Short mmCIF file of C-alpha atoms in Angstrom, two decimals:
data_model
loop_
_atom_site.label_atom_id
_atom_site.label_comp_id
_atom_site.label_asym_id
_atom_site.label_seq_id
_atom_site.Cartn_x
_atom_site.Cartn_y
_atom_site.Cartn_z
CA MET A 1027 -16.17 27.67 14.47
CA ALA A 1028 -14.20 28.92 11.47
CA ALA A 1029 -14.81 25.63 9.71
CA ILE A 1030 -18.54 25.81 10.49
CA SER A 1031 -18.71 29.40 9.20
CA ALA A 1032 -17.08 28.29 5.96
CA GLN A 1033 -19.65 25.56 5.58
CA LEU A 1034 -22.56 27.92 6.27
CA ALA A 1035 -21.25 30.50 3.82
CA SER A 1036 -22.03 28.11 0.99
CA PHE A 1037 -25.72 28.49 1.79
CA LYS A 1038 -25.89 32.20 0.94
CA SER A 1039 -27.15 31.31 -2.51
CA PHE A 1040 -30.30 30.06 -0.81
CA SER A 1041 -31.11 33.46 0.76
CA SER A 1042 -34.01 34.01 -1.60
CA LEU A 1043 -35.50 30.72 -0.49
CA LEU A 1044 -35.06 31.56 3.17
CA ASN A 1045 -36.71 34.97 2.74
CA ASP A 1046 -39.66 33.38 1.09
CA LYS A 1047 -42.58 33.78 3.49
CA LYS A 1048 -44.14 30.61 2.17
CA CYS A 1049 -41.15 28.65 3.37
CA SER A 1050 -41.43 28.08 7.08
CA ARG A 1051 -38.51 25.70 7.41
CA PHE A 1052 -35.45 24.67 5.40
CA ARG A 1053 -33.31 21.72 6.37
CA CYS A 1054 -30.08 20.30 4.89
CA GLN A 1055 -27.27 17.99 5.94
CA ILE A 1056 -23.56 18.59 6.40
CA LYS A 1057 -21.63 15.43 5.62
CA SER A 1058 -18.27 16.52 7.04
CA PHE A 1059 -16.27 19.27 8.70
CA GLU A 1060 -12.78 19.61 7.22
CA ASN A 1061 -12.90 16.06 5.82
CA GLN A 1062 -13.97 14.64 9.18
CA HIS A 1063 -17.09 12.54 8.92
CA SER A 1064 -19.88 13.90 11.13
CA ASN A 1065 -23.59 13.37 10.76
CA TRP A 1066 -24.98 16.90 11.24
CA SER A 1067 -28.15 18.59 10.09
CA VAL A 1068 -28.58 22.37 9.67
CA GLU A 1069 -32.04 23.81 10.35
CA PHE A 1070 -33.15 27.35 9.38
CA LEU A 1071 -36.35 28.67 10.91
CA SER A 1072 -38.15 31.55 9.20
CA GLY A 1073 -38.51 34.69 11.23
CA LYS A 1074 -35.52 33.84 13.37
CA GLU A 1075 -31.87 34.71 12.95
CA SER A 1076 -30.60 31.65 14.74
CA VAL A 1077 -29.26 28.59 13.01
CA HIS A 1078 -29.63 25.20 14.65
CA LEU A 1079 -26.97 22.49 14.28
CA ILE A 1080 -28.40 19.07 15.05
CA ARG A 1081 -26.18 15.98 15.39
CA ASN A 1082 -28.06 12.89 14.28
CA SER A 1083 -27.84 9.67 16.28
CA SER A 1084 -27.24 7.33 13.32
CA PRO A 1085 -24.63 7.75 10.59
CA PRO A 1086 -25.74 8.57 7.06
CA ILE A 1087 -26.29 5.68 4.70
CA SER A 1088 -23.39 6.72 2.47
CA MET A 1089 -20.98 6.67 5.42
CA ALA A 1090 -22.23 3.28 6.61
CA ALA A 1091 -21.78 1.85 3.14
CA SER A 1092 -18.28 3.33 2.94
CA ALA A 1093 -17.32 1.81 6.28
CA ALA A 1094 -18.68 -1.56 5.24
CA GLY A 1095 -16.77 -1.41 1.96
CA SER A 1096 -13.50 -0.60 3.71
CA ALA A 1097 -13.78 -3.58 6.04
CA VAL A 1098 -11.10 -6.21 5.54
CA LYS A 1099 -12.44 -9.21 3.70
CA PRO A 1100 -11.81 -12.58 5.34
CA ALA A 1101 -9.10 -14.73 3.80
CA LYS A 1102 -10.19 -17.52 1.51
CA LYS A 1103 -10.47 -20.92 3.15
CA VAL A 1104 -7.99 -23.50 1.82
CA CYS A 1105 -8.38 -27.25 2.27
CA LEU A 1106 -4.85 -28.63 2.53
CA PHE A 1107 -4.22 -32.30 1.76
CA TYR A 1108 -0.88 -34.00 2.36
CA CYS A 1109 0.98 -37.26 1.96
CA ALA A 1110 2.70 -39.27 4.69
CA GLU A 1111 6.06 -37.54 4.20
CA THR A 1112 4.62 -34.02 4.40
CA GLU A 1113 2.22 -34.53 7.31
CA VAL A 1114 4.43 -32.77 9.87
CA LEU A 1115 5.08 -29.84 7.54
CA ALA A 1116 1.37 -29.55 6.69
CA LYS A 1117 0.45 -29.34 10.36
CA ARG A 1118 3.04 -26.60 10.91
CA ILE A 1119 1.63 -24.65 7.97
CA ALA A 1120 -1.94 -25.01 9.21
CA ALA A 1121 -0.91 -23.79 12.65
CA GLU A 1122 0.17 -20.47 11.11
CA SER A 1123 -3.24 -19.55 9.68
CA ASP A 1124 -6.89 -20.03 10.58
CA ALA A 1125 -7.70 -19.97 6.86
CA ILE A 1126 -6.09 -23.40 6.31
CA GLU A 1127 -8.10 -26.53 7.03
CA LEU A 1128 -6.19 -29.81 7.11
CA ARG A 1129 -7.73 -32.72 5.23
CA SER A 1130 -6.40 -36.27 5.33
CA ILE A 1131 -6.30 -39.10 2.82
CA ASN A 1132 -6.44 -42.82 3.54
CA TRP A 1133 -3.20 -44.15 2.06
CA ARG A 1134 -3.72 -47.88 1.81
CA THR A 1135 -2.45 -50.65 -0.48
CA PHE A 1136 -3.90 -53.81 -1.91
CA ASP A 1137 -2.26 -57.17 -1.34
CA ASP A 1138 -0.32 -56.79 -4.58
CA GLY A 1139 1.19 -53.50 -3.38
CA PHE A 1140 -0.75 -51.13 -5.63
CA PRO A 1141 -2.45 -48.11 -4.02
CA ASN A 1142 -5.89 -48.40 -2.44
CA LEU A 1143 -6.73 -44.74 -1.85
CA PHE A 1144 -9.73 -42.95 -0.36
CA ILE A 1145 -10.56 -39.24 0.09
CA PRO A 1146 -12.86 -38.91 3.16
CA ASN A 1147 -15.84 -36.56 2.90
CA ALA A 1148 -15.18 -35.82 -0.76
CA ASN A 1149 -18.47 -33.92 -1.09
CA GLY A 1150 -17.33 -31.57 1.68
CA ILE A 1151 -14.70 -29.90 -0.50
CA ARG A 1152 -17.08 -28.91 -3.30
CA GLY A 1153 -16.66 -25.24 -4.10
CA GLN A 1154 -13.54 -25.00 -1.92
CA ASN A 1155 -9.99 -23.91 -2.72
CA VAL A 1156 -7.88 -27.06 -2.45
CA ALA A 1157 -4.11 -27.58 -2.19
CA PHE A 1158 -2.00 -30.72 -2.03
CA LEU A 1159 1.43 -30.75 -0.36
CA ALA A 1160 3.37 -33.41 -2.27
CA SER A 1161 6.75 -35.08 -1.92
CA PHE A 1162 8.20 -36.93 -4.91
CA SER A 1163 11.16 -38.19 -2.88
CA SER A 1164 11.34 -41.53 -4.71
CA PRO A 1165 9.71 -43.17 -7.75
CA ALA A 1166 7.88 -45.56 -5.39
CA VAL A 1167 5.60 -42.81 -4.01
CA ILE A 1168 5.02 -40.76 -7.15
CA PHE A 1169 2.26 -42.94 -8.63
CA GLU A 1170 0.04 -42.98 -5.55
CA GLN A 1171 0.34 -39.23 -5.11
CA LEU A 1172 -0.37 -38.60 -8.79
CA SER A 1173 -3.53 -40.67 -8.42
CA VAL A 1174 -4.78 -38.28 -5.71
CA ILE A 1175 -3.54 -35.21 -7.57
CA TYR A 1176 -5.54 -36.24 -10.65
CA ALA A 1177 -8.65 -37.01 -8.56
CA LEU A 1178 -8.95 -33.83 -6.47
CA PRO A 1179 -9.71 -31.32 -9.28
CA LYS A 1180 -12.61 -33.50 -10.44
CA LEU A 1181 -14.44 -33.12 -7.13
CA PHE A 1182 -16.05 -29.83 -8.25
CA ILE A 1183 -13.60 -27.65 -6.35
CA SER A 1184 -13.08 -23.92 -6.99
CA SER A 1185 -9.31 -24.11 -7.52
CA PHE A 1186 -6.43 -26.55 -7.15
CA THR A 1187 -2.82 -25.82 -6.16
CA LEU A 1188 -0.08 -28.43 -6.16
CA VAL A 1189 2.82 -27.57 -3.85
CA LEU A 1190 5.88 -29.62 -4.81
CA PRO A 1191 8.79 -28.25 -2.75
CA PHE A 1192 11.40 -30.22 -4.71
CA PHE A 1193 11.21 -31.05 -8.42
CA PRO A 1194 13.19 -34.31 -8.34
CA THR A 1195 14.09 -34.75 -12.02
CA GLY A 1196 15.11 -31.14 -12.52
CA THR A 1197 18.80 -31.95 -12.99
CA SER A 1198 17.99 -34.19 -15.97
CA GLU A 1199 16.73 -31.37 -18.14
CA ARG A 1200 18.88 -31.78 -21.27
CA MET A 1201 20.50 -34.27 -23.63
CA GLU A 1202 24.24 -34.51 -24.09
CA ASP A 1203 24.21 -37.60 -26.32
CA GLU A 1204 21.63 -39.04 -28.68
CA GLY A 1205 19.53 -41.45 -26.65
CA ASP A 1206 19.64 -39.52 -23.38
CA VAL A 1207 16.18 -39.18 -21.79
CA ALA A 1208 15.39 -35.78 -20.24
CA THR A 1209 13.19 -37.01 -17.38
CA ALA A 1210 12.56 -33.43 -16.26
CA PHE A 1211 10.52 -33.02 -19.44
CA THR A 1212 8.72 -36.32 -18.76
CA LEU A 1213 7.60 -35.32 -15.27
CA ALA A 1214 6.60 -31.86 -16.51
CA ARG A 1215 4.37 -33.46 -19.16
CA ILE A 1216 2.74 -35.75 -16.58
CA LEU A 1217 1.93 -32.78 -14.31
CA SER A 1218 0.67 -30.77 -17.28
CA HIS A 1219 -2.17 -33.27 -17.73
CA ILE A 1220 -3.68 -32.69 -14.29
CA PRO A 1221 -7.42 -32.09 -14.89
CA THR A 1222 -8.63 -28.50 -14.64
CA SER A 1223 -10.86 -27.45 -11.77
CA ARG A 1224 -13.79 -25.03 -11.84
CA GLY A 1225 -11.35 -22.15 -11.44
CA GLY A 1226 -9.14 -23.17 -14.36
CA PRO A 1227 -5.70 -24.78 -14.69
CA THR A 1228 -3.79 -26.17 -11.73
CA SER A 1229 -1.20 -23.91 -10.08
CA LEU A 1230 2.12 -25.67 -9.48
CA VAL A 1231 4.40 -24.17 -6.81
CA THR A 1232 7.96 -25.52 -6.62
CA PHE A 1233 11.14 -24.19 -5.07
CA ASP A 1234 14.59 -23.59 -6.56
CA ILE A 1235 14.12 -25.65 -9.70
CA HIS A 1236 17.41 -26.59 -11.31
CA ALA A 1237 17.00 -24.46 -14.43
CA LEU A 1238 14.53 -21.67 -15.11
CA GLN A 1239 14.10 -22.77 -18.74
CA GLU A 1240 12.28 -25.86 -17.45
CA ARG A 1241 9.24 -23.59 -17.27
CA PHE A 1242 8.81 -24.24 -20.98
CA TYR A 1243 8.60 -28.01 -20.45
CA PHE A 1244 5.14 -27.53 -18.96
CA GLY A 1245 2.05 -27.31 -21.13
CA ASP A 1246 -0.60 -24.60 -21.24
CA THR A 1247 -2.92 -26.53 -18.91
CA ILE A 1248 -0.82 -25.87 -15.80
CA LEU A 1249 0.55 -22.67 -14.26
CA PRO A 1250 4.07 -23.23 -12.87
CA CYS A 1251 5.16 -20.82 -10.15
CA PHE A 1252 8.88 -20.98 -9.37
CA GLU A 1253 9.69 -19.82 -5.85
CA SER A 1254 13.01 -19.74 -3.99
CA GLY A 1255 14.19 -20.38 -0.46
CA ILE A 1256 17.39 -18.38 -1.03
CA PRO A 1257 15.97 -15.20 0.60
CA LEU A 1258 15.31 -17.19 3.79
CA LEU A 1259 18.83 -18.61 3.70
CA LYS A 1260 20.36 -15.18 3.14
CA ASN A 1261 18.33 -13.69 5.99
CA ARG A 1262 19.48 -16.47 8.32
CA LEU A 1263 23.14 -16.05 7.31
CA GLN A 1264 23.04 -12.27 7.78
CA LYS A 1265 21.84 -12.73 11.35
CA LEU A 1266 24.89 -14.80 12.32
CA PRO A 1267 27.43 -12.96 14.50
CA ASP A 1268 30.27 -13.64 12.03
CA SER A 1269 28.27 -13.02 8.86
CA ASP A 1270 31.05 -10.83 7.48
CA LYS A 1271 33.28 -13.93 7.29
CA ILE A 1272 30.87 -16.10 5.29
CA SER A 1273 31.61 -17.15 1.70
CA ILE A 1274 29.36 -19.16 -0.61
CA ALA A 1275 30.80 -22.09 -2.61
CA PHE A 1276 28.84 -23.40 -5.62
CA PRO A 1277 29.32 -26.96 -6.92
CA ASP A 1278 29.62 -25.87 -10.57
CA ASP A 1279 29.28 -22.96 -12.95
CA GLY A 1280 25.63 -23.80 -13.58
CA ALA A 1281 24.73 -23.38 -9.91
CA TRP A 1282 26.70 -20.12 -9.83
CA LYS A 1283 24.79 -18.76 -12.82
CA ARG A 1284 21.48 -19.85 -11.29
CA PHE A 1285 21.85 -18.41 -7.79
CA HIS A 1286 24.80 -16.01 -7.48
CA LYS A 1287 22.68 -12.89 -8.08
CA GLN A 1288 20.59 -13.70 -5.01
CA LEU A 1289 23.72 -14.14 -2.87
CA GLN A 1290 25.78 -11.26 -4.19
CA HIS A 1291 26.18 -9.83 -0.68
CA PHE A 1292 28.65 -12.66 0.07
CA PRO A 1293 31.91 -13.64 -1.65
CA THR A 1294 31.16 -16.55 -3.99
CA PHE A 1295 33.26 -19.31 -5.53
CA THR A 1296 32.59 -22.15 -7.94
CA LYS A 1297 33.88 -25.65 -7.24
CA ILE A 1298 36.95 -25.22 -9.46
CA LYS A 1299 37.99 -21.93 -7.86
CA TRP A 1300 37.22 -23.35 -4.43
CA MET A 1301 39.54 -26.34 -5.05
CA ASP A 1302 42.24 -23.97 -6.30
CA ILE A 1303 42.00 -21.99 -3.07
CA ILE A 1304 42.23 -25.15 -0.97
CA TRP A 1305 45.24 -26.36 -2.99
CA LYS A 1306 47.09 -23.07 -2.63
CA PHE A 1307 46.26 -22.88 1.06
CA SER A 1308 47.40 -26.45 1.68
CA PHE A 1309 50.47 -26.63 -0.51
CA GLY A 1310 51.41 -23.03 -1.05
#
């Protein structure tokens, strides 16, 4: 009642209106009591001292609009395509979310061995967000997947994301002698020429690329996103019963520089130091 009295006190400025004999009825609405939404109306009747509080059956329009605005928006639908090597992984990913719709591709070849590819129901992905889960595990499969990757953005889709878990030429990112070919740069240039979709440049998601500076091998027509599986590895290692006895050995100084900050909770060694430890342990 104290809260109601405080609300009614604000109406004292209307006393002149209430005392007006020409005014037989004055009605207003209280939107909330102490920040609690309630749809109440206050009714003053002339010639009477009583005040009537009336609770309306339907919520005010402003409250209904607020509730509708605060509702969680549904996740965007993603059409996920895959190659033969990533089919199992794609199905596991789709099983984790109702927002992912699996789409298949007919991977066929002509008699001469070149790809004979077909995207079923191509018109059905117009205006959709599309992703392709690729696997460049060998040079033999790269061309046929690139053919699909170049074709999908042209089907009037809203956006295109290429998920390439492993960037295969990442270790060949520099020249040590004149004549060396940095194939990491070559593959980056090929991917940079993927056609743009309605939503803009293609997003490229890859994991644990060999060197972060390879970001600059890509052109302005693709958006590389470098992710890492190290947090998952660290979480798995920390759950082991003997996690306090785990040490991380890196094959070289480059790998140590690239990943040691993410594994700083464990003792780390490079290959040279690791071999020194084994030598001392074996031969004193």
